[in-house]
Amino acid sequence: MRIQPRPARIGQSNRGPASLGRQQASQPVTFPAPKGGLVTTADMASQQPGSASVLRNFFPTLMGCKIRGGSRRQGLAADRGDLISAFKYKYRTTEKLFMATAKAVYDMTSPAAPAATTSAAFTGMGGGDWCAFQHTTAGGSYLVCLNGANDRRFYNGSTWTTSPAITFSDSTTMAQLNYGWLFKNREFFLKNGTLDAYYLAVNQIGGAASLFPLGGVMKKGGSLLTGFSWSLESGDGLNDMCVFVSTEGEIAVYAGTDPSSASDFALKGVYQIGKPLGKNAWIRAGGDILIATTDGLTPMSQVFQRDRQALSLVSVSRPIEDDWRRAANATGAGWTLKQWAEQNLVFVAFPENTVVADTTFVLNVLTGRWSTISNWQALCYETLQGGLFFGSHDGYMWQGDAGGMDDGLTFSATYLSQFSPATQFGQRATATMAHMYFRAKSAPKVRLFARADYDRSTPTFATSTEGDASSSEWDVGLWDRAIWDGVSEVQRYDFRQNVRATGDMIGVGCVITSGGDFKLDIEVDLATVQVSVGEASA
């Protein structure tokens, strides 16, 4: 019996004929290497390809970002107070590193290895927020230090002293001097809680100080906080100007050589910036001065051209403005900036707080890109012989970016890209597979992950990568110990891992856990995510 074929029927439902539907399309989404650094201020419509929404324990580089090194304890202050200031002396072949607690100053150039303590260079201090600058005269080179609570201190390369003293025509004492700097071979000082400055004769380190009042110049009151020399040129030159900064963010700029002559030392203008975040919260970067304020990291070169509201638009910290303002509001003052010239990095440290806890902002001065450091709990930074050191709680001095672990414990570096729509805004996508490239001297162990719709949470990863002891470099490896036929060239590695995230916007990231005695040499490159695109979400 032949069975006659019957016409196919289309399934019916109470909504009409059922649709056979289409299989979801799968396609790759590419994320460039994160050479744009950390950006936390981009909205959904202005995401910047090549930037990161999380970049923790990486240093920004010209090509992307590289994992930082570890840290190890190098010294312990005898009084075990928090190390809140760091400064150094360098003249000819002598280079010394000093750190200060609230009660004493310590020579940390060659400290005793913890748990042994290092004795103080001098004690009995009434404050640890020091300012230091170096002045070289015919009599030698002196490190001049002030803390606003004790007599000015000198270091000449071998000994500390308080002489020669400064004398004043009024009731001012040396202990009231809170800040100082050098301008055209003349020392300038600021007096605690006032709008009065003082200056010495040219090439003098002591003697009679002359008053330079700025009460009639600073219209918003407050007191003088910091100052510096600044030039329109790169470095100190003919156009060098003397700058005074108040606690209210007023900047008075003078040009000339002799402050006793109104015709020679002329006021060029008074300008307004955000409130500065500390007397040591500024650095020289090329031919400019960057000042940390409540509005961001403000370039001095822009102060002449814009009002305060417009300055935030050209702030160097604009990419991380939200995080910057949160930290500034939580602390208010006490920030310090230190440049690590050998690595073209600037470290921004601020007092411990519960809002932005255990964080250092890191800036690459060549690119203007940012990242953050955690797990160091650094209160101040300084460099010595090309190395990076920082002071922390309970009197410990650490060396940073050294080895592969933090005090013998592993640490994780995390990167999460900016978020991107798979095709168009409002169309749901599901990430299924991540593919990421790395540049390294040996194969790293990584965990890839995906996130959706601005979810910046990051996973943990317990498997650590140990640095390769055989990857020695010329003039770095130890003679008779390094393996010269080991891996020394950077190679390219890639990883594919299953991931899962669903939303309108997709991001991709990685976690690398550093362990072992050797610093890792790993840079993050581009990534792709395979996504399945579904129906529109609205």
Coordinates of C-alpha atoms in Angstrom, one line a residue:
M1 CA 0.0 0.0 0.0
R2 CA 1.4 3.3 -1.0
I3 CA 1.2 6.1 1.6
Q4 CA 0.4 9.4 0.1
P5 CA 2.5 12.3 1.5
R6 CA 0.5 14.8 3.4
P7 CA 1.2 18.6 3.2
A8 CA 3.3 19.8 6.0
R9 CA 1.5 21.8 8.6
I10 CA 2.8 24.9 10.3
G11 CA 2.4 24.7 14.0
Q12 CA -0.3 26.9 15.5
S13 CA -0.5 28.7 18.8
N14 CA -2.7 31.2 20.4
R15 CA -0.3 33.9 19.1
G16 CA -0.7 32.8 15.5
P17 CA 1.6 30.7 13.4
A18 CA 4.8 29.6 15.2
S19 CA 8.1 30.9 13.8
L20 CA 10.8 28.4 13.0
G21 CA 13.3 31.0 14.2
R22 CA 17.0 31.4 13.3
Q23 CA 20.0 30.1 15.1
Q24 CA 21.8 32.8 17.0
A25 CA 24.8 34.2 15.1
S26 CA 28.2 33.7 16.7
Q27 CA 30.9 36.3 16.0
P28 CA 34.2 37.6 17.5
V29 CA 34.5 41.0 19.3
T30 CA 38.0 42.4 19.4
F31 CA 39.5 44.3 22.3
P32 CA 42.9 46.1 21.6
A33 CA 45.8 45.9 24.0
P34 CA 45.1 48.2 27.0
K35 CA 47.6 50.9 26.1
G36 CA 44.9 53.5 27.0
G37 CA 45.4 52.6 30.7
L38 CA 42.7 52.7 33.3
V39 CA 39.6 54.8 32.4
T40 CA 36.7 55.0 34.9
T41 CA 34.9 58.1 33.5
A42 CA 33.7 56.8 30.1
D43 CA 30.0 56.5 29.6
M44 CA 28.2 53.8 27.6
A45 CA 28.3 55.8 24.3
S46 CA 32.0 56.9 24.6
Q47 CA 33.9 53.8 25.5
Q48 CA 37.5 54.1 24.5
P49 CA 38.9 51.0 22.7
G50 CA 42.2 50.0 24.2
S51 CA 41.4 51.2 27.7
A52 CA 40.6 49.3 30.9
S53 CA 37.8 49.5 33.4
V54 CA 40.0 47.6 35.9
L55 CA 43.8 47.7 35.8
R56 CA 45.2 46.6 39.2
N57 CA 48.8 45.7 39.9
F58 CA 49.8 46.4 36.3
F59 CA 52.1 49.3 35.2
P60 CA 50.9 51.2 32.1
T61 CA 53.3 51.0 29.2
L62 CA 53.6 52.3 25.6
M63 CA 52.3 48.9 24.3
G64 CA 49.8 48.0 26.9
C65 CA 50.4 47.1 30.5
K66 CA 52.9 44.8 32.3
I67 CA 52.6 43.1 35.7
R68 CA 54.4 44.8 38.6
G69 CA 57.0 43.1 40.7
G70 CA 56.6 42.0 44.3
S71 CA 57.8 43.7 47.4
R72 CA 60.0 42.8 50.3
R73 CA 60.8 44.3 53.7
Q74 CA 64.1 46.1 53.8
G75 CA 64.1 48.0 57.1
L76 CA 62.3 48.6 60.4
A77 CA 62.3 51.9 62.2
A78 CA 63.2 51.6 65.9
D79 CA 60.2 53.4 67.2
R80 CA 57.9 51.3 64.9
G81 CA 55.8 54.3 64.0
D82 CA 54.3 54.7 60.5
L83 CA 56.8 55.9 57.9
I84 CA 55.0 58.9 56.5
S85 CA 57.8 60.9 54.7
A86 CA 60.7 59.9 52.5
F87 CA 63.5 62.0 51.0
K88 CA 67.0 61.5 49.7
Y89 CA 70.4 63.3 49.5
K90 CA 72.5 62.9 46.4
Y91 CA 75.8 64.7 45.8
R92 CA 78.7 63.3 43.7
T93 CA 79.1 59.6 44.7
T94 CA 77.0 59.9 47.9
E95 CA 73.4 58.9 47.8
K96 CA 71.3 58.5 51.0
L97 CA 67.7 57.6 51.6
F98 CA 65.9 58.9 54.7
M99 CA 62.4 58.1 56.0
A100 CA 60.5 59.7 58.9
T101 CA 58.0 58.7 61.5
A102 CA 56.1 61.3 63.6
K103 CA 59.0 61.2 66.2
A104 CA 62.2 60.5 64.3
V105 CA 64.2 60.4 61.0
Y106 CA 66.0 57.2 59.9
D107 CA 68.8 56.6 57.5
M108 CA 67.4 53.8 55.4
T109 CA 70.2 53.6 52.8
S110 CA 71.6 50.4 54.3
P111 CA 69.1 49.4 57.1
A112 CA 69.3 46.4 59.3
A113 CA 67.3 43.5 58.0
P114 CA 64.0 43.1 59.8
A115 CA 63.2 41.9 62.4
A116 CA 66.3 43.8 63.6
T117 CA 65.6 47.6 63.9
T118 CA 67.4 50.6 62.5
S119 CA 68.3 53.3 65.0
A120 CA 67.2 56.9 64.3
A121 CA 69.5 59.5 62.8
F122 CA 67.8 62.0 65.2
T123 CA 64.7 61.8 67.5
G124 CA 62.5 64.0 69.6
M125 CA 60.5 65.4 66.6
G126 CA 57.1 66.9 66.9
G127 CA 55.9 65.9 63.4
G128 CA 56.8 63.6 60.5
D129 CA 55.4 65.5 57.5
W130 CA 58.8 66.7 56.2
C131 CA 59.7 68.9 53.2
A132 CA 63.2 68.5 51.8
F133 CA 65.2 70.2 49.1
Q134 CA 68.9 70.4 48.2
H135 CA 71.0 73.5 48.1
T136 CA 74.6 73.4 46.8
T137 CA 76.9 76.3 47.6
A138 CA 80.6 76.9 47.6
G139 CA 80.7 75.4 51.1
G140 CA 79.1 72.1 50.0
S141 CA 75.8 70.5 49.2
Y142 CA 73.1 70.5 51.9
L143 CA 69.8 68.8 52.3
V144 CA 67.4 71.3 53.9
C145 CA 64.5 69.7 55.8
L146 CA 61.5 71.3 57.6
N147 CA 58.5 69.8 59.3
G148 CA 56.7 72.9 60.8
A149 CA 57.2 71.7 64.4
N150 CA 61.0 71.6 65.0
D151 CA 64.1 73.6 64.0
R152 CA 65.2 73.3 60.4
R153 CA 67.6 70.4 59.9
F154 CA 70.6 70.2 57.6
Y155 CA 72.4 67.1 56.2
N156 CA 75.8 67.7 54.5
G157 CA 76.5 64.1 53.3
S158 CA 77.8 62.8 56.7
T159 CA 76.1 64.6 59.6
W160 CA 72.9 66.3 60.7
T161 CA 72.9 69.8 62.2
T162 CA 70.5 72.7 62.9
S163 CA 73.1 75.4 62.2
P164 CA 73.6 77.9 60.8
A165 CA 70.4 79.3 62.3
I166 CA 67.9 81.6 60.6
T167 CA 67.1 84.9 62.4
F168 CA 63.9 86.9 62.0
S169 CA 63.0 90.5 62.5
D170 CA 59.7 89.5 64.1
S171 CA 58.7 86.8 66.6
T172 CA 59.0 83.9 64.1
T173 CA 61.1 80.9 64.9
M174 CA 62.7 78.2 62.8
A175 CA 60.2 75.7 64.1
Q176 CA 57.4 77.5 62.5
L177 CA 58.8 77.0 59.0
N178 CA 56.7 74.4 57.3
Y179 CA 57.9 74.4 53.7
G180 CA 60.9 75.6 51.7
W181 CA 62.3 75.6 48.2
L182 CA 65.1 77.0 46.1
F183 CA 64.5 79.9 43.6
K184 CA 67.5 81.3 41.7
N185 CA 69.9 80.2 44.4
R186 CA 67.8 81.8 47.1
E187 CA 66.0 79.8 49.8
F188 CA 62.3 80.6 50.4
F189 CA 60.3 79.5 53.4
L190 CA 56.6 79.4 54.4
K191 CA 55.4 80.0 57.9
N192 CA 52.8 77.7 59.6
G193 CA 49.2 78.9 59.4
T194 CA 50.0 82.3 57.8
L195 CA 50.2 84.0 54.5
D196 CA 53.8 85.1 55.2
A197 CA 56.9 83.9 53.3
Y198 CA 60.6 84.5 54.1
Y199 CA 63.7 84.4 52.1
L200 CA 67.5 84.4 52.6
A201 CA 70.2 86.2 50.7
V202 CA 71.5 84.6 47.5
N203 CA 73.7 81.4 48.1
Q204 CA 73.1 81.6 51.9
I205 CA 71.9 78.8 54.0
G206 CA 71.5 80.8 57.2
G207 CA 71.4 84.3 58.7
A208 CA 68.8 87.0 58.5
A209 CA 65.6 86.2 56.8
S210 CA 63.4 88.9 55.1
L211 CA 59.6 88.9 55.3
F212 CA 57.6 88.6 52.1
P213 CA 53.9 89.0 53.0
L214 CA 51.2 87.7 50.7
G215 CA 48.2 88.6 52.8
G216 CA 47.2 91.3 50.4
V217 CA 47.6 89.0 47.4
M218 CA 45.7 85.9 48.4
K219 CA 42.1 87.2 48.5
K220 CA 40.5 84.0 49.8
G221 CA 42.6 83.7 53.0
G222 CA 43.7 80.4 54.3
S223 CA 47.5 80.0 54.6
L224 CA 50.5 79.3 52.4
L225 CA 50.9 75.6 51.8
T226 CA 53.6 75.0 49.2
G227 CA 55.7 76.7 46.6
F228 CA 58.2 76.0 43.8
S229 CA 60.1 77.5 40.9
W230 CA 58.5 77.1 37.5
S231 CA 59.5 78.0 34.0
L232 CA 57.8 78.3 30.7
E233 CA 60.9 76.5 29.4
S234 CA 62.0 73.0 30.3
G235 CA 63.9 73.2 33.5
D236 CA 65.2 76.4 35.2
G237 CA 65.9 79.2 32.8
L238 CA 65.6 82.9 32.1
N239 CA 61.8 82.7 32.4
D240 CA 61.9 81.0 35.8
M241 CA 59.2 82.2 38.1
C242 CA 58.5 81.9 41.8
V243 CA 55.1 80.3 42.6
F244 CA 53.3 80.5 46.0
V245 CA 50.3 78.2 46.6
S246 CA 47.7 78.6 49.4
T247 CA 45.5 76.1 51.1
E248 CA 42.5 77.6 49.3
G249 CA 44.0 76.9 45.8
E250 CA 45.1 80.4 45.0
I251 CA 48.4 80.6 43.1
A252 CA 50.5 83.8 43.1
V253 CA 53.2 83.9 40.4
Y254 CA 56.2 86.3 40.6
A255 CA 59.0 87.0 38.1
G256 CA 62.3 88.6 38.9
T257 CA 65.4 88.0 41.1
D258 CA 65.3 90.3 44.1
P259 CA 62.2 90.0 46.3
S260 CA 63.2 93.2 48.1
S261 CA 62.6 95.3 45.0
A262 CA 59.0 95.7 43.9
S263 CA 60.1 96.8 40.4
D264 CA 62.4 93.7 40.0
F265 CA 60.2 91.1 41.6
A266 CA 56.8 91.7 40.0
L267 CA 53.5 89.9 40.5
K268 CA 52.4 88.3 37.2
G269 CA 49.0 87.2 38.3
V270 CA 46.9 85.3 40.9
Y271 CA 45.1 82.2 39.6
Q272 CA 42.6 79.7 41.1
I273 CA 42.9 75.9 41.1
G274 CA 41.2 73.3 43.3
K275 CA 42.4 72.9 46.9
P276 CA 45.9 71.3 46.9
L277 CA 46.1 67.9 48.6
G278 CA 49.4 68.3 50.4
K279 CA 52.6 70.3 50.5
N280 CA 54.5 67.5 48.8
A281 CA 51.6 66.8 46.4
W282 CA 53.3 68.1 43.2
I283 CA 56.0 66.9 40.8
R284 CA 58.0 68.2 37.8
A285 CA 57.1 66.4 34.6
G286 CA 59.2 67.5 31.7
G287 CA 58.8 71.3 31.4
D288 CA 55.6 71.4 33.5
I289 CA 54.5 71.1 37.1
L290 CA 51.6 68.8 38.0
I291 CA 49.7 69.7 41.2
A292 CA 47.4 67.2 43.0
T293 CA 44.2 69.1 43.9
T294 CA 40.6 68.2 44.8
D295 CA 39.8 68.8 41.1
G296 CA 42.5 66.4 39.8
L297 CA 46.1 66.5 38.8
T298 CA 46.4 70.0 37.4
P299 CA 49.1 71.1 34.9
M300 CA 50.6 74.4 35.8
S301 CA 50.9 75.4 32.1
Q302 CA 47.1 75.4 31.9
V303 CA 46.5 77.6 35.0
F304 CA 47.2 80.7 33.0
Q305 CA 44.7 79.8 30.2
R306 CA 41.6 78.5 32.0
D307 CA 39.4 79.1 35.0
R308 CA 39.0 76.5 37.7
Q309 CA 35.9 74.9 36.2
A310 CA 37.6 74.4 32.9
L311 CA 40.9 73.0 34.4
S312 CA 39.2 69.7 35.3
L313 CA 38.7 69.1 31.6
V314 CA 42.5 69.1 31.0
S315 CA 43.5 67.5 34.2
V316 CA 46.0 64.7 33.8
S317 CA 43.9 62.6 36.1
R318 CA 40.8 63.0 33.9
P319 CA 40.6 59.3 33.0
I320 CA 40.3 58.3 36.7
E321 CA 38.5 61.5 37.9
D322 CA 35.7 59.6 39.8
D323 CA 38.2 57.5 41.8
W324 CA 40.5 60.5 42.3
R325 CA 37.7 62.6 43.8
R326 CA 36.5 59.8 46.0
A327 CA 40.1 59.5 47.5
A328 CA 40.4 63.3 47.8
N329 CA 37.1 63.6 49.6
A330 CA 38.0 60.8 51.9
T331 CA 41.4 62.2 52.9
G332 CA 41.5 66.0 52.2
A333 CA 45.2 66.3 52.6
G334 CA 48.5 64.5 53.2
W335 CA 49.1 63.3 49.6
T336 CA 52.6 62.8 48.2
L337 CA 53.8 62.3 44.6
K338 CA 57.1 60.7 43.6
Q339 CA 58.5 60.2 40.2
W340 CA 60.4 57.0 39.3
A341 CA 62.4 58.5 36.5
E342 CA 64.0 55.2 35.4
Q343 CA 60.6 53.7 34.6
N344 CA 58.8 57.0 33.6
L345 CA 56.2 56.3 36.4
V346 CA 54.7 58.6 39.0
F347 CA 53.3 57.1 42.3
V348 CA 50.5 59.0 44.0
A349 CA 50.2 58.0 47.7
F350 CA 47.5 59.3 50.1
P351 CA 46.6 58.6 53.8
E352 CA 44.9 55.4 54.7
N353 CA 41.1 55.5 54.5
T354 CA 38.1 53.2 54.2
V355 CA 36.7 54.6 51.0
V356 CA 39.6 54.0 48.7
A357 CA 41.6 51.6 50.8
D358 CA 45.0 50.1 50.1
T359 CA 45.5 51.9 46.8
T360 CA 48.2 53.8 45.0
F361 CA 47.5 55.6 41.7
V362 CA 50.3 55.1 39.1
L363 CA 50.8 57.4 36.1
N364 CA 53.0 56.8 33.1
V365 CA 54.3 60.3 32.3
L366 CA 55.1 59.4 28.7
T367 CA 51.6 58.4 27.8
G368 CA 49.5 60.0 30.5
R369 CA 47.9 56.6 31.3
W370 CA 46.9 55.3 34.7
S371 CA 46.7 52.1 36.7
T372 CA 46.4 51.2 40.4
I373 CA 48.5 49.3 42.9
S374 CA 47.2 47.4 45.8
N375 CA 48.6 45.2 48.6
W376 CA 51.5 47.6 49.3
Q377 CA 49.7 49.9 51.8
A378 CA 52.3 52.6 50.9
L379 CA 52.3 55.9 52.7
C380 CA 55.2 57.5 50.9
Y381 CA 57.6 56.7 48.0
E382 CA 61.3 57.4 47.2
T383 CA 63.9 56.1 44.8
L384 CA 67.5 55.1 45.5
Q385 CA 70.1 54.0 42.9
G386 CA 67.3 53.3 40.4
G387 CA 65.2 51.2 42.8
L388 CA 61.8 52.0 44.2
F389 CA 61.2 52.1 48.0
F390 CA 58.2 52.9 50.1
G391 CA 57.3 53.5 53.7
S392 CA 54.4 51.7 55.3
H393 CA 52.7 51.1 58.6
D394 CA 54.5 50.0 61.9
G395 CA 57.9 51.4 60.8
Y396 CA 58.5 49.1 57.8
M397 CA 60.5 50.2 54.8
W398 CA 59.9 48.1 51.7
Q399 CA 61.5 47.7 48.3
G400 CA 58.9 47.7 45.5
D401 CA 58.8 46.0 42.1
A402 CA 61.3 43.4 43.4
G403 CA 60.9 39.6 43.2
G404 CA 57.7 37.8 42.5
M405 CA 55.9 37.9 45.8
D406 CA 54.7 40.4 48.4
D407 CA 56.6 39.5 51.6
G408 CA 56.6 35.8 50.6
L409 CA 52.9 35.8 49.6
T410 CA 51.5 35.6 46.2
F411 CA 49.6 38.6 44.7
S412 CA 47.2 38.9 41.7
A413 CA 47.2 41.4 38.8
T414 CA 43.8 42.0 37.2
Y415 CA 42.8 43.5 33.9
L416 CA 39.3 44.1 32.7
S417 CA 38.7 45.8 29.4
Q418 CA 36.2 48.5 28.6
F419 CA 32.7 47.3 27.7
S420 CA 31.6 47.0 24.1
P421 CA 28.4 46.1 22.4
A422 CA 28.6 43.0 20.2
T423 CA 26.8 44.6 17.3
Q424 CA 24.6 47.6 18.2
F425 CA 23.4 49.1 21.4
G426 CA 20.5 47.3 23.0
Q427 CA 21.1 43.9 21.4
R428 CA 21.8 41.1 23.9
A429 CA 24.9 39.0 23.6
T430 CA 26.4 36.0 25.3
A431 CA 30.1 35.6 25.6
T432 CA 31.2 32.0 25.2
M433 CA 34.9 31.9 24.4
A434 CA 37.8 34.3 25.2
H435 CA 41.1 34.4 23.4
M436 CA 43.9 36.6 24.7
Y437 CA 47.5 37.2 23.8
F438 CA 50.4 37.9 26.1
R439 CA 54.1 38.9 25.7
A440 CA 56.3 37.1 28.2
K441 CA 59.7 35.3 28.6
S442 CA 58.0 32.1 29.7
A443 CA 54.5 30.8 29.5
P444 CA 52.3 32.4 32.1
K445 CA 49.3 30.8 33.9
V446 CA 46.2 32.9 33.4
R447 CA 42.5 32.9 34.0
L448 CA 40.4 34.6 31.4
F449 CA 36.9 35.8 32.2
A450 CA 34.1 37.9 30.8
R451 CA 31.7 40.5 32.3
A452 CA 28.6 42.2 31.1
D453 CA 26.9 45.6 31.6
Y454 CA 29.6 47.3 33.7
D455 CA 30.0 44.5 36.2
R456 CA 33.5 45.2 37.4
S457 CA 33.8 42.3 39.8
T458 CA 36.8 40.1 39.3
P459 CA 37.4 36.5 40.0
T460 CA 40.2 35.0 42.1
F461 CA 42.9 32.7 40.6
A462 CA 44.9 30.5 43.0
T463 CA 47.4 29.0 40.4
S464 CA 50.5 31.1 40.5
T465 CA 53.1 31.8 37.8
E466 CA 56.7 31.6 38.9
G467 CA 59.4 33.7 37.1
D468 CA 61.9 31.8 35.0
A469 CA 65.3 31.7 36.8
S470 CA 67.0 30.8 33.5
S471 CA 65.9 33.9 31.7
S472 CA 69.0 36.0 32.5
E473 CA 69.8 39.2 30.8
W474 CA 73.2 40.7 29.9
D475 CA 74.6 42.8 32.7
V476 CA 71.9 41.6 35.0
G477 CA 72.5 37.9 35.6
L478 CA 75.1 36.8 38.1
W479 CA 78.4 35.6 36.8
D480 CA 78.9 31.8 37.2
R481 CA 75.3 31.4 38.3
A482 CA 73.1 32.6 35.5
I483 CA 72.2 30.2 32.6
W484 CA 73.2 32.1 29.5
D485 CA 71.4 29.8 27.1
G486 CA 68.1 30.2 28.9
V487 CA 65.1 32.1 27.7
S488 CA 65.8 35.8 27.5
E489 CA 63.7 37.0 24.5
V490 CA 60.1 38.0 24.9
Q491 CA 57.8 35.6 23.2
R492 CA 54.1 35.6 22.3
Y493 CA 51.6 33.3 24.0
D494 CA 47.9 33.0 23.6
F495 CA 45.2 31.3 25.6
R496 CA 41.6 30.2 24.9
Q497 CA 39.2 29.6 27.7
N498 CA 35.5 29.2 28.0
V499 CA 33.8 32.2 29.6
R500 CA 30.2 33.1 30.4
A501 CA 28.5 36.5 30.5
T502 CA 25.3 37.8 29.0
G503 CA 24.2 41.4 28.5
D504 CA 24.0 44.4 26.2
M505 CA 27.7 45.3 26.7
I506 CA 30.6 42.8 27.0
G507 CA 34.1 43.1 28.5
V508 CA 36.9 40.6 28.7
G509 CA 39.7 40.3 31.4
C510 CA 42.4 38.2 32.9
V511 CA 43.9 37.4 36.3
I512 CA 47.6 36.5 36.7
T513 CA 48.8 35.4 40.1
S514 CA 52.5 36.1 40.7
G515 CA 54.6 33.7 42.9
G516 CA 58.2 32.6 43.3
D517 CA 61.4 34.5 43.8
F518 CA 61.7 36.1 40.4
K519 CA 59.7 39.0 39.0
L520 CA 57.4 38.2 36.1
D521 CA 57.9 39.8 32.7
I522 CA 54.4 39.6 31.3
E523 CA 52.5 42.2 29.1
V524 CA 48.9 42.0 28.1
D525 CA 48.1 42.2 24.4
L526 CA 44.9 42.2 22.4
A527 CA 41.9 39.9 23.1
T528 CA 38.9 38.6 21.3
V529 CA 35.6 37.2 22.7
Q530 CA 33.3 34.9 20.7
V531 CA 29.7 36.0 21.3
S532 CA 26.3 34.8 20.3
V533 CA 24.0 37.7 19.5
G534 CA 20.3 37.4 20.4
E535 CA 17.3 39.6 20.1
A536 CA 17.1 43.2 21.0
S537 CA 16.7 43.8 24.8
A538 CA 14.2 46.6 24.3

